[in-house]
CSV table of C-alpha atoms in Angstrom, one decimal:
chain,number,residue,atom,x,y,z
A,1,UNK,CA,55.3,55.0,-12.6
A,2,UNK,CA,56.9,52.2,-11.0
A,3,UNK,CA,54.3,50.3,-8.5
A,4,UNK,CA,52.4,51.4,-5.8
A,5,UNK,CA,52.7,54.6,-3.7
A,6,UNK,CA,51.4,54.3,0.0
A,7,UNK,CA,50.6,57.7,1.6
A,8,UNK,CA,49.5,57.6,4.9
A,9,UNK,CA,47.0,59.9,6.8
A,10,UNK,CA,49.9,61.1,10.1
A,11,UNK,CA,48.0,63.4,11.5
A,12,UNK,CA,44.4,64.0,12.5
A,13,UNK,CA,41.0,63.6,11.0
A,14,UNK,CA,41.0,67.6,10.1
A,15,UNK,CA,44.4,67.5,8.8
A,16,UNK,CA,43.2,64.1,6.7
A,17,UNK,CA,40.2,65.7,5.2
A,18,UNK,CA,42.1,69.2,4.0
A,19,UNK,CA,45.0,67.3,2.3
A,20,UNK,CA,42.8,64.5,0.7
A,21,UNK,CA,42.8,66.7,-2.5
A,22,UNK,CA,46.3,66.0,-3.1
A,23,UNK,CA,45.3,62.5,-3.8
A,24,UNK,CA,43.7,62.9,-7.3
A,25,UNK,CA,46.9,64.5,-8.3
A,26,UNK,CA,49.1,62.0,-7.7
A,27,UNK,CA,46.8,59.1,-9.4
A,28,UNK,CA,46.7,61.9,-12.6
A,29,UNK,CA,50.3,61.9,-12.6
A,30,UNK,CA,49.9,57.8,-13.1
A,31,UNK,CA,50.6,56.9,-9.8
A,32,UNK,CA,49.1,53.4,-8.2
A,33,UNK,CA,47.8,55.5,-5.3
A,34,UNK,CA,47.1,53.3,-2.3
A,35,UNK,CA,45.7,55.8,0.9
A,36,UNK,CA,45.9,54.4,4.7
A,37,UNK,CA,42.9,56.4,6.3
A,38,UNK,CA,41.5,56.5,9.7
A,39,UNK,CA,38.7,54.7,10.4
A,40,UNK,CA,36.5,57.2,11.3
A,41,UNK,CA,37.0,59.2,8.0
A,42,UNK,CA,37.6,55.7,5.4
A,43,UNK,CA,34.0,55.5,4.2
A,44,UNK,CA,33.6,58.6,3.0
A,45,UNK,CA,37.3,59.1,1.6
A,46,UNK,CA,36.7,55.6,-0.1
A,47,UNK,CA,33.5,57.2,-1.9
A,48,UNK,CA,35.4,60.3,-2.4
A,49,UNK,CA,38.5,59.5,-3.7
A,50,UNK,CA,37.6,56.3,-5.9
A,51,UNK,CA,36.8,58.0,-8.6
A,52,UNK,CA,39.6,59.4,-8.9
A,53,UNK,CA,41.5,55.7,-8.9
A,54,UNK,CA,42.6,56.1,-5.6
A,55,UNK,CA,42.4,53.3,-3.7
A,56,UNK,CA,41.5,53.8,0.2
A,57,UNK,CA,42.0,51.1,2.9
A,58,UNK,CA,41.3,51.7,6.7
A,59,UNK,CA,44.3,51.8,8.8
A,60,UNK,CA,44.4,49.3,11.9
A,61,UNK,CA,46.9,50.7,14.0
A,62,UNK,CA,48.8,54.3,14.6
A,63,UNK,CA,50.3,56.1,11.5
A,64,UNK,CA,53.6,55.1,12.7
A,65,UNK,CA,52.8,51.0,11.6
A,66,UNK,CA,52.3,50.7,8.1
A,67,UNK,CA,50.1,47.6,6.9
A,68,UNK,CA,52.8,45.1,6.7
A,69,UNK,CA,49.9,43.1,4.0
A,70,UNK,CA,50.3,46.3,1.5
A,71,UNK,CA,52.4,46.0,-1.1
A,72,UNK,CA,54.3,49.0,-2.1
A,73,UNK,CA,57.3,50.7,-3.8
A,74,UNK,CA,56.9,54.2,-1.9
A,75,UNK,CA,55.4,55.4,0.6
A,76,UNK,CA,54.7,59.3,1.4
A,77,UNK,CA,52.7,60.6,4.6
A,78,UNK,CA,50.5,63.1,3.3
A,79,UNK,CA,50.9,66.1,4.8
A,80,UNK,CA,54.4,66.3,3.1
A,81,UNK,CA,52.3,66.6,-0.6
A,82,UNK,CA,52.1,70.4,-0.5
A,83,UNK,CA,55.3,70.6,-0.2
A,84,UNK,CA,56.2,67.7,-3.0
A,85,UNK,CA,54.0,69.9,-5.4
A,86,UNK,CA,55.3,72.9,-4.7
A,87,UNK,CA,52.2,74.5,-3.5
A,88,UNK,CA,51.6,78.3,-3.0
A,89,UNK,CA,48.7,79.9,-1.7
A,90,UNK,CA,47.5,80.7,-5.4
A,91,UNK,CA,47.8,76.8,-6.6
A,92,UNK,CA,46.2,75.1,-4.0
A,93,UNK,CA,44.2,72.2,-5.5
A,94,UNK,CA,40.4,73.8,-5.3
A,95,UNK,CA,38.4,71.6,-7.2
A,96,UNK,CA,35.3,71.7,-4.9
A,97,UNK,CA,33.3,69.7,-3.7
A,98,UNK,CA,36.1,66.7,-3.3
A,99,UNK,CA,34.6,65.0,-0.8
A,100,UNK,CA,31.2,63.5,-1.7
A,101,UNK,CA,28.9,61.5,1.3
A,102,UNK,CA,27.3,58.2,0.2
A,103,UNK,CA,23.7,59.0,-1.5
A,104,UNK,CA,22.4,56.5,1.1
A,105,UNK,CA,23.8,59.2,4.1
A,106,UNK,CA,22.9,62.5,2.8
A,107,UNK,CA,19.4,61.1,2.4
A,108,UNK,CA,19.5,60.5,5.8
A,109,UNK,CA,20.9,63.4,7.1
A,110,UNK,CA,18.7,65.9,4.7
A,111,UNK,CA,16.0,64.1,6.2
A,112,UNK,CA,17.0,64.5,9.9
A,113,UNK,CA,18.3,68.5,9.3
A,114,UNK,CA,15.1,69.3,7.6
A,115,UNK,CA,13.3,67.4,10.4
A,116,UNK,CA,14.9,69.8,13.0
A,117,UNK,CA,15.3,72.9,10.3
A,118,UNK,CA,12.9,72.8,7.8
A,119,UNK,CA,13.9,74.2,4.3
A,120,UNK,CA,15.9,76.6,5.8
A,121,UNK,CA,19.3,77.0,4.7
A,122,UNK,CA,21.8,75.1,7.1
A,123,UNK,CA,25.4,76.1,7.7
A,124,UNK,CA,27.8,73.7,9.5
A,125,UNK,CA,30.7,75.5,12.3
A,126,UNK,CA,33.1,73.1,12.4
A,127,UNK,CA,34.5,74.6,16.2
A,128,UNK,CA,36.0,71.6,18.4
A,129,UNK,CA,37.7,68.9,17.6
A,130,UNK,CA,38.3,65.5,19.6
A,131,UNK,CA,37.8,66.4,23.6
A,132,UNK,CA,40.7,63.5,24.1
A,133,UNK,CA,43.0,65.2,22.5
A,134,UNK,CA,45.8,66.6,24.7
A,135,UNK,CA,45.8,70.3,23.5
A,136,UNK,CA,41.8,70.1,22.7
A,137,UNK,CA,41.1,73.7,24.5
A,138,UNK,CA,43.9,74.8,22.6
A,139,UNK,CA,42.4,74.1,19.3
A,140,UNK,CA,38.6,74.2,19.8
A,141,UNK,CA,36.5,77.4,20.8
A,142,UNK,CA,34.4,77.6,24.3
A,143,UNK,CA,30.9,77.0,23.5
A,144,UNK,CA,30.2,80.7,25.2
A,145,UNK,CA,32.2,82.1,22.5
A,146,UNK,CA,29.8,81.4,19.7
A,147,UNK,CA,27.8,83.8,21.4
A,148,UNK,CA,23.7,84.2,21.7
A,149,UNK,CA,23.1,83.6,18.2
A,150,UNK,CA,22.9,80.2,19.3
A,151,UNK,CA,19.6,81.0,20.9
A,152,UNK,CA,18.2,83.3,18.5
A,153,UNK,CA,14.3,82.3,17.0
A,154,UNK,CA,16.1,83.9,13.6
A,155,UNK,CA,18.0,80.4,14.0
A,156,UNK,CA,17.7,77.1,14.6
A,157,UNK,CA,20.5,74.6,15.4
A,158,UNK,CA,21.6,70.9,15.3
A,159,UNK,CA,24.0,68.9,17.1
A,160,UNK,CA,25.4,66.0,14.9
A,161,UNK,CA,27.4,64.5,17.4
A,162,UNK,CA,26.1,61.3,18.0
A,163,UNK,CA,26.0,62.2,21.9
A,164,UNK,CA,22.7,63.8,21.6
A,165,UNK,CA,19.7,62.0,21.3
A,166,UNK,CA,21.4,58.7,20.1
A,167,UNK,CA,22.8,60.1,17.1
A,168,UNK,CA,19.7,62.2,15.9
A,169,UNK,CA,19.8,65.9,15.5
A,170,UNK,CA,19.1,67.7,18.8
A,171,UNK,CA,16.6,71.4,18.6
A,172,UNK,CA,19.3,74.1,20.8
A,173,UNK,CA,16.6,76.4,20.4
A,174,UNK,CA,15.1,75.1,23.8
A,175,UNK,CA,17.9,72.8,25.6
A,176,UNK,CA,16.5,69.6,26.7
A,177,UNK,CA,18.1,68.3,29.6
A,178,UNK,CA,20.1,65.8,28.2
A,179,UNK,CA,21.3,67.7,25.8
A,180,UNK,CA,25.5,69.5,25.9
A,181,UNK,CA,25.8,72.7,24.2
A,182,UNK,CA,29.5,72.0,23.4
A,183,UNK,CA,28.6,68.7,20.7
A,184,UNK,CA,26.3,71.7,18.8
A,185,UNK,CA,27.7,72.5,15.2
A,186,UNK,CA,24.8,72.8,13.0
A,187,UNK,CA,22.7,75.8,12.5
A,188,UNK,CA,20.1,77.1,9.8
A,189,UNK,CA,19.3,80.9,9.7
A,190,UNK,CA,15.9,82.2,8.4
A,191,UNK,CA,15.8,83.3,5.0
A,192,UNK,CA,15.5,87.1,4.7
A,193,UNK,CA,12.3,88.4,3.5
């Protein structure tokens, strides 16, 4: 197809991780697909997207400097790929899952959910984003709006932000003091009997 096409991640982490799918489309057209990822996101969007043949590489600076070491013919930020392909709501790429965690880290996470869980099932509420962000209250929910389910013994919850607990799943069930509310997104309902 006529060398390497560079498509850079522009916007943030959630934007990054929605429009990933696009990538395996480009590389099955027969694109050399080379993608610039935040740091935060590269390990798992290099384990994700390889097998596909895209190649990921973390970016060093801001979206706006493009690694001067990359060689490339093109380059496309990503977000514009919906557009490029002509996307409607009915052709959005859905292969699911797309995004597969090292075997080494969902080990380790199975292990610290069922730790704090048990074999109950586990659904993850993504609800705030990065608290440095400028419009943050804009774009995440108040912890009081998620309501008392959070404290319900029907539930139990888990905060994988690493500013509980060094990292480890916290219990919400019964709030240890150095624990925040607002860094909770994990919680595991009962199964019905």
């Amino acid at each position: 197809m006529g060398g390497t096409l560079l498509v850079t991640a522009e916007q943030g982490l959630g934007d990054t991780l929605q429009f990933v799918r696009y990538l395996p489309l480009l590389a099955a057209q027969g694109h050399s697909v080379v993608f610039e990822a935040q740091v935060p996101v590269f390990t798992l969007l290099w384990h994700s997207l390889g097998r596909h043949g895209v190649r990921v590489v973390p970016r060093t600076e801001t979206p706006a400097r493009v690694h001067d070491d990359l060689p490339f013919a093109r380059h496309v930020p990503l977000l514009s790929l919906p557009e490029r392909f002509g996307t409607r709501l009915d052709s959005v790429p859905a292969d699911t899952p797309y995004l597969f965690a090292e075997p080494s880290r969902q080990a380790l996470w199975r292990d610290r959910l069922d730790a704090v869980a048990g074999p109950r099932r586990r659904i993850g509420i993504a609800w705030q984003g990065r608290p440095a962000h400028a419009r943050d209250r804009e774009r995440s929910i108040p912890a009081a709006a998620l309501g008392p389910w959070r404290y319900r013994t029907s539930s139990s919850s888990a905060c994988t932000r690493p500013t509980a607990d060094r990292g480890a799943p916290a219990r919400t069930n019964r709030r240890p003091a150095s624990f925040r509310w607002t860094n909770c997104c994990m919680t595991s309902p009962r199964p019905r009997r």
